[in-house]
XYZ file of C-alpha atoms in Angstrom:
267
model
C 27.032 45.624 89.274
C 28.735 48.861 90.000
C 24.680 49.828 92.426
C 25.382 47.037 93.879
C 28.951 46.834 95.302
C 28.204 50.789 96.148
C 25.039 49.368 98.065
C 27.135 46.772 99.412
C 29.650 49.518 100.537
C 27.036 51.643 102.303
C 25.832 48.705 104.702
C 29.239 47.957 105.662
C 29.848 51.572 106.729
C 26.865 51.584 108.437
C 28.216 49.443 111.139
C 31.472 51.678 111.712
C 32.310 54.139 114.190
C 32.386 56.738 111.466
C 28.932 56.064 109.898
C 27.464 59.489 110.689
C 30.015 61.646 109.079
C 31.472 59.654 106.200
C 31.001 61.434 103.025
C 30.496 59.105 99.952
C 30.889 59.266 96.740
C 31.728 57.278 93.906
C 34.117 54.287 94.582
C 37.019 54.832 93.089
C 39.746 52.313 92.518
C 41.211 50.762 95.211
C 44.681 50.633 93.252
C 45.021 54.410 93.223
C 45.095 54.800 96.661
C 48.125 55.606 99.179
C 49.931 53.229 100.854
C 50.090 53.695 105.244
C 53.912 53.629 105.483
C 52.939 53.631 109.688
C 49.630 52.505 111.238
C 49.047 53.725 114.779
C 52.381 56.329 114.985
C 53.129 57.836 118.309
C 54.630 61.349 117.222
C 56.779 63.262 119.912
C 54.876 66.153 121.339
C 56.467 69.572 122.469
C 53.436 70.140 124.822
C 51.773 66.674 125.558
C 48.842 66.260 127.276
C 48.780 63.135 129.841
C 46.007 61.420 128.045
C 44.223 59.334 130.150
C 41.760 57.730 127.531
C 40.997 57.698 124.451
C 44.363 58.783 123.392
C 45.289 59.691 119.852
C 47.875 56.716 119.027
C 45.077 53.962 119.370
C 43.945 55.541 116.379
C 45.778 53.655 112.828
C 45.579 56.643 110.612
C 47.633 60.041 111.432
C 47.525 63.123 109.423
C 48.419 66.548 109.371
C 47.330 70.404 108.541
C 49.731 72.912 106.981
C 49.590 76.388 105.754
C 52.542 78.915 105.442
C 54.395 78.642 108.798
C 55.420 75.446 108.518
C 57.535 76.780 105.523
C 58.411 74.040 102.577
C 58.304 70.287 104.078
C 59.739 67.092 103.510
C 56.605 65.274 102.726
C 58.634 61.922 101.823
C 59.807 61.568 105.209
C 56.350 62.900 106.787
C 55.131 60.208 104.933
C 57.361 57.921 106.223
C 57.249 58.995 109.868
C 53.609 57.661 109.647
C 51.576 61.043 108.310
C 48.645 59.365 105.937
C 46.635 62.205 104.643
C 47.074 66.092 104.867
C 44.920 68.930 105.122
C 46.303 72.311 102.999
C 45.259 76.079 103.807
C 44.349 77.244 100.453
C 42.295 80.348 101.067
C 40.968 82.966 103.736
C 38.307 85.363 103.345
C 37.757 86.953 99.536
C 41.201 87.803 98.788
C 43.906 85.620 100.219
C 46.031 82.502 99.263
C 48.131 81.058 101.373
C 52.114 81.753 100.444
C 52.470 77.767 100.359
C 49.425 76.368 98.992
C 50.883 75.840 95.664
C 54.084 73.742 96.686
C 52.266 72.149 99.683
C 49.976 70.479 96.948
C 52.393 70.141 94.427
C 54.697 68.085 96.827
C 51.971 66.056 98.444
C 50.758 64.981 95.173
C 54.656 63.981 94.224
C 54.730 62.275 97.496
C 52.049 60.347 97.954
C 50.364 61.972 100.320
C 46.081 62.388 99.976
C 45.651 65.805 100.806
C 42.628 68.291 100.760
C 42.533 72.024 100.592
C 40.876 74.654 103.215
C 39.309 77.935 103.331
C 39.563 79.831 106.671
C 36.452 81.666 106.850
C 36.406 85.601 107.374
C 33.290 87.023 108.912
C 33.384 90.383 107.220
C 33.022 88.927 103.550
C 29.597 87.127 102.565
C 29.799 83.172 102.147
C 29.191 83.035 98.512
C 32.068 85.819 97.577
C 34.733 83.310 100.054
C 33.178 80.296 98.222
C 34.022 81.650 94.586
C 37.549 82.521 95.507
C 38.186 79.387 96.765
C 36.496 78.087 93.688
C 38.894 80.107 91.471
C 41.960 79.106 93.565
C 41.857 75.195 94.121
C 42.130 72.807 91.427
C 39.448 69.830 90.985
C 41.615 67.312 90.915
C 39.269 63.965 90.931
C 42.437 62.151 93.291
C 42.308 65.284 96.161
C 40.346 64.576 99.016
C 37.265 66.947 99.902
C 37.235 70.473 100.416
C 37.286 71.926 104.281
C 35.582 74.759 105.543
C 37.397 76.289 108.432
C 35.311 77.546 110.930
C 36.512 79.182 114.049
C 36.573 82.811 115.857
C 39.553 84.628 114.846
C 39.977 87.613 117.579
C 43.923 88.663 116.648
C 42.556 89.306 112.988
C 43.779 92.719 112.314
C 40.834 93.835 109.902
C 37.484 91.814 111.429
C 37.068 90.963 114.897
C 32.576 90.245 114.087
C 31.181 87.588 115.635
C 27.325 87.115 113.837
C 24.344 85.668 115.342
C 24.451 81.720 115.403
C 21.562 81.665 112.876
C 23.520 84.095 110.450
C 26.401 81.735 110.626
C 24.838 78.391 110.131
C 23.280 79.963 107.174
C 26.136 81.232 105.579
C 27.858 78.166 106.211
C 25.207 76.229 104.548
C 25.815 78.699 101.200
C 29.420 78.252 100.910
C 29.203 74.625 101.633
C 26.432 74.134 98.854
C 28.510 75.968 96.155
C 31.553 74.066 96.908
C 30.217 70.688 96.946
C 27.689 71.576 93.842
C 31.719 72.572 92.131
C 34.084 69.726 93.751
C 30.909 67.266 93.283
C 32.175 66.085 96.830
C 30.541 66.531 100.354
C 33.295 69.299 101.963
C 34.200 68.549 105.794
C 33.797 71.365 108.273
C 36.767 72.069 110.577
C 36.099 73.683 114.086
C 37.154 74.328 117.674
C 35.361 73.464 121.057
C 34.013 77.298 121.751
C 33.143 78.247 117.939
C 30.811 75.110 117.983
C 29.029 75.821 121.299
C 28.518 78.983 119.956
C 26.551 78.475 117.062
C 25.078 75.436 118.335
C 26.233 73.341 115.724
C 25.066 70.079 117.289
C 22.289 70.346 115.055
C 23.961 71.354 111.841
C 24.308 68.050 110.397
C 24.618 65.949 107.670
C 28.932 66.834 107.003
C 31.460 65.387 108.134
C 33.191 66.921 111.375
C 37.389 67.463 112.018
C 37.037 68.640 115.407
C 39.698 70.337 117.513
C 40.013 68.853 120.906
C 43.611 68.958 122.556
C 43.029 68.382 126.082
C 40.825 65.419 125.658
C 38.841 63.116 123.662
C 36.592 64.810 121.628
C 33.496 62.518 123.254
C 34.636 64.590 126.778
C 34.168 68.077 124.806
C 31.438 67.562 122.168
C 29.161 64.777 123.389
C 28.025 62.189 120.929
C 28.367 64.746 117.868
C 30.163 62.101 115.686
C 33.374 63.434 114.052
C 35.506 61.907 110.746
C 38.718 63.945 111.834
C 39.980 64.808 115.271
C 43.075 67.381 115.818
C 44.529 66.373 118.648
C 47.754 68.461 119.351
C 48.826 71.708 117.467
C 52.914 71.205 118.920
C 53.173 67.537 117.712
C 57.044 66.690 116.223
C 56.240 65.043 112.898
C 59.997 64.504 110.926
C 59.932 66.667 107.873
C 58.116 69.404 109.565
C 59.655 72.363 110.792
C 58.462 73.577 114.632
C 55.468 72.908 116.071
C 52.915 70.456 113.919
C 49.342 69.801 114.083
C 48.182 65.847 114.146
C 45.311 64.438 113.433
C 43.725 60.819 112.946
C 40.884 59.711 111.260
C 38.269 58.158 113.272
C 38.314 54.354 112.296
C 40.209 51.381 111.315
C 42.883 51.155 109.010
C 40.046 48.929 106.329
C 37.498 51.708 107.432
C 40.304 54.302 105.914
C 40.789 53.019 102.908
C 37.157 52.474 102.276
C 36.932 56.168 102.609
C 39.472 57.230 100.787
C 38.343 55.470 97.715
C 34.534 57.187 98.332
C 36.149 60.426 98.388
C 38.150 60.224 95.885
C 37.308 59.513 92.182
């Protein structure tokens, strides 16, 4: 019964706008998951862009992604303001955790907020050293969404300013993302920006699921058909709860479609 409400589960995807870059997993129960306090927000913007299609509110499900500059948060009234899911820094490189890590996913937990962790890669340390730390540093929680791999140049970085090959990157990516999922037992999503991706010609690295960066237009007008799970949309949104300048993201389907995923992804 359970193969065949998973099989049943599958074909419905299938027909979505996300059906490339879903990552399944076991269903979990439906019961566990969030709540959307807001579907389709329209968050205040310090810096909008005129968006002239495809803009970000006809999207139900809003999000964000935090690390230490955004200080301690409010996640209650984030949560309330219409913020459905959140993305954590955990880790950078071989030797970092981020200052806020620990109360970000403390409080998100205590909140009600489904949040996932991410490692901001560092060029100058192999894959399989950053994947261990980030190993030893986030908890496998079965309720926490899937890891992220941040992948992006990084030219202000005070200690590694390397840019490899495209092959050597794609390859390294591959080895972190293979330990992580083979730990987390979840497909991890990979995070990148318009520039790092035309770099290292990820168009053909598939078979993740994308959160692509694309604030000055729909990510269709800047990566083509590459199909995406996540898009960040604005890095100086003004989400309640959230000190300065906030990044917002939605998830690429329907509110159903959302839910559906969430219970995948989570176990």
């Amino acid at each position: 019964m359970r193969r065949a409400s998973a099989l049943v589960l599958l074909a419905f995807l299938g027909a979505c706008s996300t059906s490339d870059t879903l990552s399944l997993g076991p269903v979990g129960n439906p019961g566990s998951m969030a709540s959307v306090s807001v579907k389709n927000p329209r968050f205040s913007d310090s810096d909008p862009h005129q968006w002239e299609s495809g803009a970000p509110w006809t999207y139900a499900i809003h999000g964000t992604d935090v690390s230490k500059y955004q200080t301690s948060i409010d996640w209650q009234q984030a949560k309330g303001s219409g913020i459905s899911f959140a993305f954590i820094k955990a880790t950078e490189g071989g030797d970092r955790v981020d200052d806020y890590f620990a109360e970000h996913w403390r409080e998100t937990k205590s909140a009600g907020v489904p949040r996932g962790a991410y490692h901001f890669y560092y060029f100058c340390r192999p894959a399989a050293e950053q994947a261990r730390w980030f190993i030893q540093n986030v908890p496998n929680e079965r309720s926490s969404l899937p890891p992220i791999l941040d992948m992006e140049w990084n030219p202000q970085s005070p200690s590694c300013k390397l840019r490899p090959p495209a092959a050597t990157v794609r390859s390294e990516m591959k080895i972190f993302l293979e330990m992580v999922e083979q730990h987390y037992g979840k497909k991890p999503i990979i995070y990148t920006s318009i520039d790092f991706f035309d770099d290292n010609n990820l168009s053909t690295f598939r078979g993740y699921p994308y959160w692509l960066r694309s604030v000055a237009g729909h990510p269709t007008s800047r990566y083509g058909s590459h199909p995406f799970t996540f898009w960040q949309y604005t890095g100086t949104g003004v989400v309640p709860g959230i000190r300065g300048d906030a990044d917002i993201n939605v998830f690429n389907g329907s509110e159903s479609h959302w839910k559906k995923w969430l219970a995948a992804n989570t176990r």
